[in-house]
Amino acid sequence: MLDHLSLRIRVFLFFAALGFGILVAIGLGLGLGYRRLADPELLSAFVQGGIVAGFVALGLVVWVWFLFDVNVAKPIDILSGALRARAHADVTSEMDVAIARYLGDLAPAAKAAAHRLAETRSALAEAVMRETQRLAQEKARLETLLSDVPVGVLLVSGDHTLAFYNSQAVDLMAAGVAPGLDRRLFDYLREGPIRHAHDRLIATGDPDAATDLLCTTTTDARILSARMRLTPGGQGAAAGYVLTLRDVTADLSAHARREALLAEVFDRLRRPAASLSTLIGVIPEGTAGPAQMDSALRAEVAALSQAVTELARRHDEGRMDGSAQTQARASDLADGLKARLEAEGVGLNTQAADILLRANGFEIISLLDGIALHLGQDLAAADLSLRIEEEDSGAMIRLSWQGGPVSIGALDRWLEEPLDKMAPEIAARSVLASHATEIWPEALAEGRQSLCLPIRQARRATARPKPVVRTVVYDFDLLSRARTDKVAETPLDALTYVVFDTETTGLLPQQGDEIVQIAAVRIVNGRRVEGEVFDTLVNPRRSIPLSSTEVHGITEAMVADAPEVDEVLRRFHKFAEGAVLIAHNAPFDMQFLRRREAELGLAFDHPVLDTVLLSAVVYGQHETHSLDALTHRLGITIPEADRHTAIGDTVATADAFLKLMPMLQGRSLTTFGEVLTEVRKHGRLLKDLN
């Protein structure tokens, strides 16, 4: 209950209780004294004395309370109010600390805190203003950039609602009508491929993963090529994504025109070159002018004919090898064809294996769309069904129906028609040529007919490997750092370190044991550089005992194609050039490096620090200094799968050193030389390698 009262009231109640207690004590004392004397004549004297003593005591309490209230409680209240005003009401005026002159350093400290708060608030406001201006500029640049990019860009939330779109996206998916923010994406694009791609990206667990897909608009069944990438920060099903859209029809049309032009060029050149070659061949030698001119003319004609033939052959091979094709997911292709046919009033049942086809999805969809429409119009085909399945190293696309068979002549006529109304210059047959395939009719059981279209290259859809991280590696503080050639005098946080670890065939290098894996990371300016890692298996040119494999998990099969020790040690020496080497139990690892110095013509004469000895400096020799014990004390977790792997132990050792460094500096060990001097006091644990 007293917690809700002000400080001054609580002080007043304290002194009131104190005064009351003093009065009670005086009364009890006088009462006990009177009872012992038992003289009625002294009663009035005791009463008078008690009253005087009570008033004097009460006066003293009131006086002390008044002084305490005026000089302590009241100034504290005033200071707290002033601090609250500056904390919550943005008051910037100077605090009057004279009233709190009896509170020692409290008033100056409060004034300093308020002044610091005002400075921080002012600096923060300036920083926020600068950052706001910068963000506004970046926003303007981004809007300009995204409005001018030649592809449609959508930013979509995890529940598939639109949060951003540019003008190209409007043209591609909404026929020029703005789709509207906070609207479902599936109002404009068919749900199947989008949702499947989103689920695939989430399942990879890789925030940098991207996936390509074919999607179809809901209004006019337009086929769009798309790429999806998750946005940073989202997790699980709540992860949003960026979707870029591109209309492949225009690209296909331009590609077809180029192909037609090249074909025409080669056709026009091939005939005159052949005729000229034939003509030169029938003219007797020496009759086409002087002998020198005759031989030169024949050589040039032969070279021209050979060049035309070679270029035409390479052009035809380029069209046939499928290098211009992209990977299309079978389920996306099936969904795109179904959308096309449904927009034209034709139903289609689909069944697609989880495979990726090496094919131009737009061309295949357009080809099958035209054929399916002819089947319905010319043959009254019913119950159309599409099945895409794996077959050998490729895939088989089978379009089946209930009804009469299609003749070869009718199929040829259909293939001579334009592939798509938006690309009238492309014949449907050119799709077969560009994919190096054919299409043929085939009868099925129960009166069903089918058309078979094989795709030469396909593969099963598997989990995407984690991409190589390409980060920008920098530390601008290095530009202004003072350099010194004397390592001993260099501050610890100014040195460059290479932390490394090895896995070996055994523990006895002098008896022929060798390295099977070595890993290292660099520490620059007091931080581990994520992008600078050395990690490789090593072929030891000898067997790996089973007992060693049980420790580090490296088998002879794993190192069979790995580089040999000499090559790896040369690369590692270059990686560690100019750095201080750090290892946990460094004498063991350094043995495997230094025993090869003579044959390599290199010297591993780097300064060396050992985290075993650094741990002893910080925690004392009585502690256990294994890597597990050290990382446990420092709160570093080594994943079980990474323990006793070179890179796992290296990263753990590097993180341990980064935590030990400020602890060493706290013991006034700030330079390499000071640390080395202290480390040598623990030489009975391990030999110093410097």
PDB file of N, CA and C in Angstrom, residues 473-529:
ATOM      1  N   VAL A 473      32.985  -8.973 -49.520  1.00  0.00           N
ATOM      2  CA  VAL A 473      33.821  -9.063 -48.322  1.00  0.00           C
ATOM      3  C   VAL A 473      34.597  -7.766 -48.180  1.00  0.00           C
ATOM      4  N   TYR A 474      34.453  -7.102 -47.049  1.00  0.00           N
ATOM      5  CA  TYR A 474      35.111  -5.818 -46.867  1.00  0.00           C
ATOM      6  C   TYR A 474      35.328  -5.539 -45.393  1.00  0.00           C
ATOM      7  N   ASP A 475      36.281  -4.642 -45.123  1.00  0.00           N
ATOM      8  CA  ASP A 475      36.483  -4.051 -43.806  1.00  0.00           C
ATOM      9  C   ASP A 475      37.202  -2.740 -44.047  1.00  0.00           C
ATOM     10  N   PHE A 476      36.444  -1.658 -44.138  1.00  0.00           N
ATOM     11  CA  PHE A 476      37.008  -0.363 -44.478  1.00  0.00           C
ATOM     12  C   PHE A 476      37.912   0.182 -43.375  1.00  0.00           C
ATOM     13  N   ASP A 477      37.833  -0.373 -42.169  1.00  0.00           N
ATOM     14  CA  ASP A 477      38.740   0.069 -41.107  1.00  0.00           C
ATOM     15  C   ASP A 477      40.197  -0.239 -41.451  1.00  0.00           C
ATOM     16  N   LEU A 478      40.407  -1.213 -42.343  1.00  0.00           N
ATOM     17  CA  LEU A 478      41.775  -1.556 -42.729  1.00  0.00           C
ATOM     18  C   LEU A 478      42.454  -0.409 -43.468  1.00  0.00           C
ATOM     19  N   LEU A 479      41.668   0.480 -44.080  1.00  0.00           N
ATOM     20  CA  LEU A 479      42.247   1.576 -44.840  1.00  0.00           C
ATOM     21  C   LEU A 479      43.010   2.542 -43.945  1.00  0.00           C
ATOM     22  N   SER A 480      42.585   2.664 -42.693  1.00  0.00           N
ATOM     23  CA  SER A 480      43.202   3.643 -41.797  1.00  0.00           C
ATOM     24  C   SER A 480      44.010   3.004 -40.676  1.00  0.00           C
ATOM     25  N   ARG A 481      44.189   1.685 -40.719  1.00  0.00           N
ATOM     26  CA  ARG A 481      44.890   1.012 -39.635  1.00  0.00           C
ATOM     27  C   ARG A 481      46.401   1.203 -39.764  1.00  0.00           C
ATOM     28  N   ALA A 482      47.042   1.568 -38.664  1.00  0.00           N
ATOM     29  CA  ALA A 482      48.496   1.733 -38.663  1.00  0.00           C
ATOM     30  C   ALA A 482      49.160   0.365 -38.711  1.00  0.00           C
ATOM     31  N   ARG A 483      50.201   0.228 -39.531  1.00  0.00           N
ATOM     32  CA  ARG A 483      50.897  -1.038 -39.696  1.00  0.00           C
ATOM     33  C   ARG A 483      52.205  -1.028 -38.907  1.00  0.00           C
ATOM     34  N   THR A 484      52.619  -2.200 -38.447  1.00  0.00           N
ATOM     35  CA  THR A 484      53.925  -2.329 -37.807  1.00  0.00           C
ATOM     36  C   THR A 484      54.525  -3.660 -38.213  1.00  0.00           C
ATOM     37  N   ASP A 485      55.815  -3.671 -38.472  1.00  0.00           N
ATOM     38  CA  ASP A 485      56.496  -4.897 -38.865  1.00  0.00           C
ATOM     39  C   ASP A 485      56.834  -5.763 -37.663  1.00  0.00           C
ATOM     40  N   LYS A 486      56.750  -5.219 -36.480  1.00  0.00           N
ATOM     41  CA  LYS A 486      57.090  -5.969 -35.281  1.00  0.00           C
ATOM     42  C   LYS A 486      55.825  -6.590 -34.711  1.00  0.00           C
ATOM     43  N   VAL A 487      55.681  -7.899 -34.941  1.00  0.00           N
ATOM     44  CA  VAL A 487      54.463  -8.586 -34.509  1.00  0.00           C
ATOM     45  C   VAL A 487      54.310  -8.502 -32.998  1.00  0.00           C
ATOM     46  N   ALA A 488      55.401  -8.600 -32.273  1.00  0.00           N
ATOM     47  CA  ALA A 488      55.320  -8.610 -30.814  1.00  0.00           C
ATOM     48  C   ALA A 488      54.709  -7.329 -30.263  1.00  0.00           C
ATOM     49  N   GLU A 489      54.890  -6.218 -30.977  1.00  0.00           N
ATOM     50  CA  GLU A 489      54.374  -4.946 -30.491  1.00  0.00           C
ATOM     51  C   GLU A 489      52.987  -4.626 -31.042  1.00  0.00           C
ATOM     52  N   THR A 490      52.448  -5.508 -31.863  1.00  0.00           N
ATOM     53  CA  THR A 490      51.163  -5.247 -32.516  1.00  0.00           C
ATOM     54  C   THR A 490      50.013  -5.607 -31.584  1.00  0.00           C
ATOM     55  N   PRO A 491      49.024  -4.733 -31.451  1.00  0.00           N
ATOM     56  CA  PRO A 491      47.843  -5.086 -30.651  1.00  0.00           C
ATOM     57  C   PRO A 491      47.157  -6.336 -31.203  1.00  0.00           C
ATOM     58  N   LEU A 492      46.563  -7.105 -30.324  1.00  0.00           N
ATOM     59  CA  LEU A 492      45.924  -8.354 -30.735  1.00  0.00           C
ATOM     60  C   LEU A 492      44.869  -8.139 -31.810  1.00  0.00           C
ATOM     61  N   ASP A 493      44.050  -7.075 -31.649  1.00  0.00           N
ATOM     62  CA  ASP A 493      42.963  -6.882 -32.600  1.00  0.00           C
ATOM     63  C   ASP A 493      43.419  -6.245 -33.900  1.00  0.00           C
ATOM     64  N   ALA A 494      44.732  -5.964 -34.035  1.00  0.00           N
ATOM     65  CA  ALA A 494      45.252  -5.416 -35.289  1.00  0.00           C
ATOM     66  C   ALA A 494      45.942  -6.479 -36.134  1.00  0.00           C
ATOM     67  N   LEU A 495      46.074  -7.680 -35.614  1.00  0.00           N
ATOM     68  CA  LEU A 495      46.720  -8.765 -36.351  1.00  0.00           C
ATOM     69  C   LEU A 495      45.717  -9.519 -37.215  1.00  0.00           C
ATOM     70  N   THR A 496      46.230 -10.129 -38.275  1.00  0.00           N
ATOM     71  CA  THR A 496      45.424 -11.040 -39.095  1.00  0.00           C
ATOM     72  C   THR A 496      45.753 -12.469 -38.671  1.00  0.00           C
ATOM     73  N   TYR A 497      44.726 -13.259 -38.466  1.00  0.00           N
ATOM     74  CA  TYR A 497      44.901 -14.630 -37.990  1.00  0.00           C
ATOM     75  C   TYR A 497      44.322 -15.612 -39.008  1.00  0.00           C
ATOM     76  N   VAL A 498      44.943 -16.771 -39.089  1.00  0.00           N
ATOM     77  CA  VAL A 498      44.369 -17.908 -39.814  1.00  0.00           C
ATOM     78  C   VAL A 498      44.223 -19.043 -38.812  1.00  0.00           C
ATOM     79  N   VAL A 499      42.977 -19.384 -38.521  1.00  0.00           N
ATOM     80  CA  VAL A 499      42.670 -20.477 -37.591  1.00  0.00           C
ATOM     81  C   VAL A 499      42.478 -21.738 -38.424  1.00  0.00           C
ATOM     82  N   PHE A 500      43.161 -22.825 -38.051  1.00  0.00           N
ATOM     83  CA  PHE A 500      43.085 -24.019 -38.895  1.00  0.00           C
ATOM     84  C   PHE A 500      43.002 -25.276 -38.037  1.00  0.00           C
ATOM     85  N   ASP A 501      42.619 -26.361 -38.713  1.00  0.00           N
ATOM     86  CA  ASP A 501      42.544 -27.672 -38.058  1.00  0.00           C
ATOM     87  C   ASP A 501      42.750 -28.724 -39.126  1.00  0.00           C
ATOM     88  N   THR A 502      43.283 -29.862 -38.725  1.00  0.00           N
ATOM     89  CA  THR A 502      43.505 -30.965 -39.656  1.00  0.00           C
ATOM     90  C   THR A 502      42.832 -32.233 -39.126  1.00  0.00           C
ATOM     91  N   GLU A 503      42.445 -33.091 -40.053  1.00  0.00           N
ATOM     92  CA  GLU A 503      42.055 -34.462 -39.734  1.00  0.00           C
ATOM     93  C   GLU A 503      43.066 -35.371 -40.418  1.00  0.00           C
ATOM     94  N   THR A 504      43.481 -36.441 -39.760  1.00  0.00           N
ATOM     95  CA  THR A 504      44.615 -37.237 -40.235  1.00  0.00           C
ATOM     96  C   THR A 504      44.281 -38.721 -40.220  1.00  0.00           C
ATOM     97  N   THR A 505      45.206 -39.492 -40.812  1.00  0.00           N
ATOM     98  CA  THR A 505      45.035 -40.953 -40.795  1.00  0.00           C
ATOM     99  C   THR A 505      45.378 -41.532 -39.434  1.00  0.00           C
ATOM    100  N   GLY A 506      46.104 -40.778 -38.619  1.00  0.00           N
ATOM    101  CA  GLY A 506      46.487 -41.254 -37.293  1.00  0.00           C
ATOM    102  C   GLY A 506      47.186 -40.142 -36.531  1.00  0.00           C
ATOM    103  N   LEU A 507      47.798 -40.523 -35.407  1.00  0.00           N
ATOM    104  CA  LEU A 507      48.383 -39.539 -34.504  1.00  0.00           C
ATOM    105  C   LEU A 507      49.897 -39.475 -34.580  1.00  0.00           C
ATOM    106  N   LEU A 508      50.517 -40.214 -35.497  1.00  0.00           N
ATOM    107  CA  LEU A 508      51.974 -40.342 -35.506  1.00  0.00           C
ATOM    108  C   LEU A 508      52.526 -39.964 -36.875  1.00  0.00           C
ATOM    109  N   PRO A 509      52.762 -38.678 -37.131  1.00  0.00           N
ATOM    110  CA  PRO A 509      53.297 -38.279 -38.437  1.00  0.00           C
ATOM    111  C   PRO A 509      54.691 -38.840 -38.696  1.00  0.00           C
ATOM    112  N   GLN A 510      55.473 -39.050 -37.645  1.00  0.00           N
ATOM    113  CA  GLN A 510      56.815 -39.579 -37.828  1.00  0.00           C
ATOM    114  C   GLN A 510      56.794 -41.037 -38.290  1.00  0.00           C
ATOM    115  N   GLN A 511      55.621 -41.688 -38.156  1.00  0.00           N
ATOM    116  CA  GLN A 511      55.482 -43.069 -38.621  1.00  0.00           C
ATOM    117  C   GLN A 511      54.650 -43.166 -39.892  1.00  0.00           C
ATOM    118  N   GLY A 512      54.465 -42.036 -40.570  1.00  0.00           N
ATOM    119  CA  GLY A 512      53.826 -42.071 -41.882  1.00  0.00           C
ATOM    120  C   GLY A 512      52.389 -41.622 -41.931  1.00  0.00           C
ATOM    121  N   ASP A 513      51.798 -41.226 -40.815  1.00  0.00           N
ATOM    122  CA  ASP A 513      50.423 -40.721 -40.874  1.00  0.00           C
ATOM    123  C   ASP A 513      50.384 -39.417 -41.659  1.00  0.00           C
ATOM    124  N   GLU A 514      49.245 -39.193 -42.367  1.00  0.00           N
ATOM    125  CA  GLU A 514      49.125 -38.035 -43.245  1.00  0.00           C
ATOM    126  C   GLU A 514      47.802 -37.313 -43.015  1.00  0.00           C
ATOM    127  N   ILE A 515      47.735 -36.118 -43.558  1.00  0.00           N
ATOM    128  CA  ILE A 515      46.514 -35.303 -43.498  1.00  0.00           C
ATOM    129  C   ILE A 515      45.491 -35.848 -44.493  1.00  0.00           C
ATOM    130  N   VAL A 516      44.228 -35.926 -44.068  1.00  0.00           N
ATOM    131  CA  VAL A 516      43.140 -36.296 -44.984  1.00  0.00           C
ATOM    132  C   VAL A 516      42.147 -35.143 -45.180  1.00  0.00           C
ATOM    133  N   GLN A 517      42.227 -34.135 -44.324  1.00  0.00           N
ATOM    134  CA  GLN A 517      41.382 -32.951 -44.490  1.00  0.00           C
ATOM    135  C   GLN A 517      42.025 -31.789 -43.746  1.00  0.00           C
ATOM    136  N   ILE A 518      41.975 -30.620 -44.340  1.00  0.00           N
ATOM    137  CA  ILE A 518      42.469 -29.412 -43.679  1.00  0.00           C
ATOM    138  C   ILE A 518      41.496 -28.279 -43.983  1.00  0.00           C
ATOM    139  N   ALA A 519      41.227 -27.472 -42.970  1.00  0.00           N
ATOM    140  CA  ALA A 519      40.303 -26.343 -43.124  1.00  0.00           C
ATOM    141  C   ALA A 519      40.867 -25.159 -42.363  1.00  0.00           C
ATOM    142  N   ALA A 520      40.540 -23.968 -42.827  1.00  0.00           N
ATOM    143  CA  ALA A 520      41.030 -22.750 -42.173  1.00  0.00           C
ATOM    144  C   ALA A 520      40.069 -21.607 -42.457  1.00  0.00           C
ATOM    145  N   VAL A 521      40.015 -20.659 -41.519  1.00  0.00           N
ATOM    146  CA  VAL A 521      39.250 -19.425 -41.701  1.00  0.00           C
ATOM    147  C   VAL A 521      40.159 -18.260 -41.319  1.00  0.00           C
ATOM    148  N   ARG A 522      39.835 -17.083 -41.824  1.00  0.00           N
ATOM    149  CA  ARG A 522      40.640 -15.891 -41.545  1.00  0.00           C
ATOM    150  C   ARG A 522      39.899 -14.979 -40.580  1.00  0.00           C
ATOM    151  N   ILE A 523      40.658 -14.379 -39.667  1.00  0.00           N
ATOM    152  CA  ILE A 523      40.153 -13.359 -38.740  1.00  0.00           C
ATOM    153  C   ILE A 523      40.889 -12.063 -39.040  1.00  0.00           C
ATOM    154  N   VAL A 524      40.152 -11.037 -39.400  1.00  0.00           N
ATOM    155  CA  VAL A 524      40.727  -9.741 -39.750  1.00  0.00           C
ATOM    156  C   VAL A 524      40.019  -8.662 -38.937  1.00  0.00           C
ATOM    157  N   ASN A 525      40.812  -7.794 -38.294  1.00  0.00           N
ATOM    158  CA  ASN A 525      40.243  -6.691 -37.509  1.00  0.00           C
ATOM    159  C   ASN A 525      39.269  -7.175 -36.433  1.00  0.00           C
ATOM    160  N   GLY A 526      39.578  -8.313 -35.857  1.00  0.00           N
ATOM    161  CA  GLY A 526      38.771  -8.793 -34.748  1.00  0.00           C
ATOM    162  C   GLY A 526      37.464  -9.452 -35.130  1.00  0.00           C
ATOM    163  N   ARG A 527      37.300  -9.852 -36.394  1.00  0.00           N
ATOM    164  CA  ARG A 527      36.075 -10.553 -36.783  1.00  0.00           C
ATOM    165  C   ARG A 527      36.417 -11.640 -37.802  1.00  0.00           C
ATOM    166  N   ARG A 528      35.643 -12.711 -37.763  1.00  0.00           N
ATOM    167  CA  ARG A 528      35.842 -13.801 -38.718  1.00  0.00           C
ATOM    168  C   ARG A 528      35.222 -13.435 -40.054  1.00  0.00           C
ATOM    169  N   VAL A 529      36.012 -13.522 -41.118  1.00  0.00           N
ATOM    170  CA  VAL A 529      35.543 -13.149 -42.456  1.00  0.00           C
ATOM    171  C   VAL A 529      34.804 -14.350 -43.048  1.00  0.00           C
TER     172      VAL A 529
END
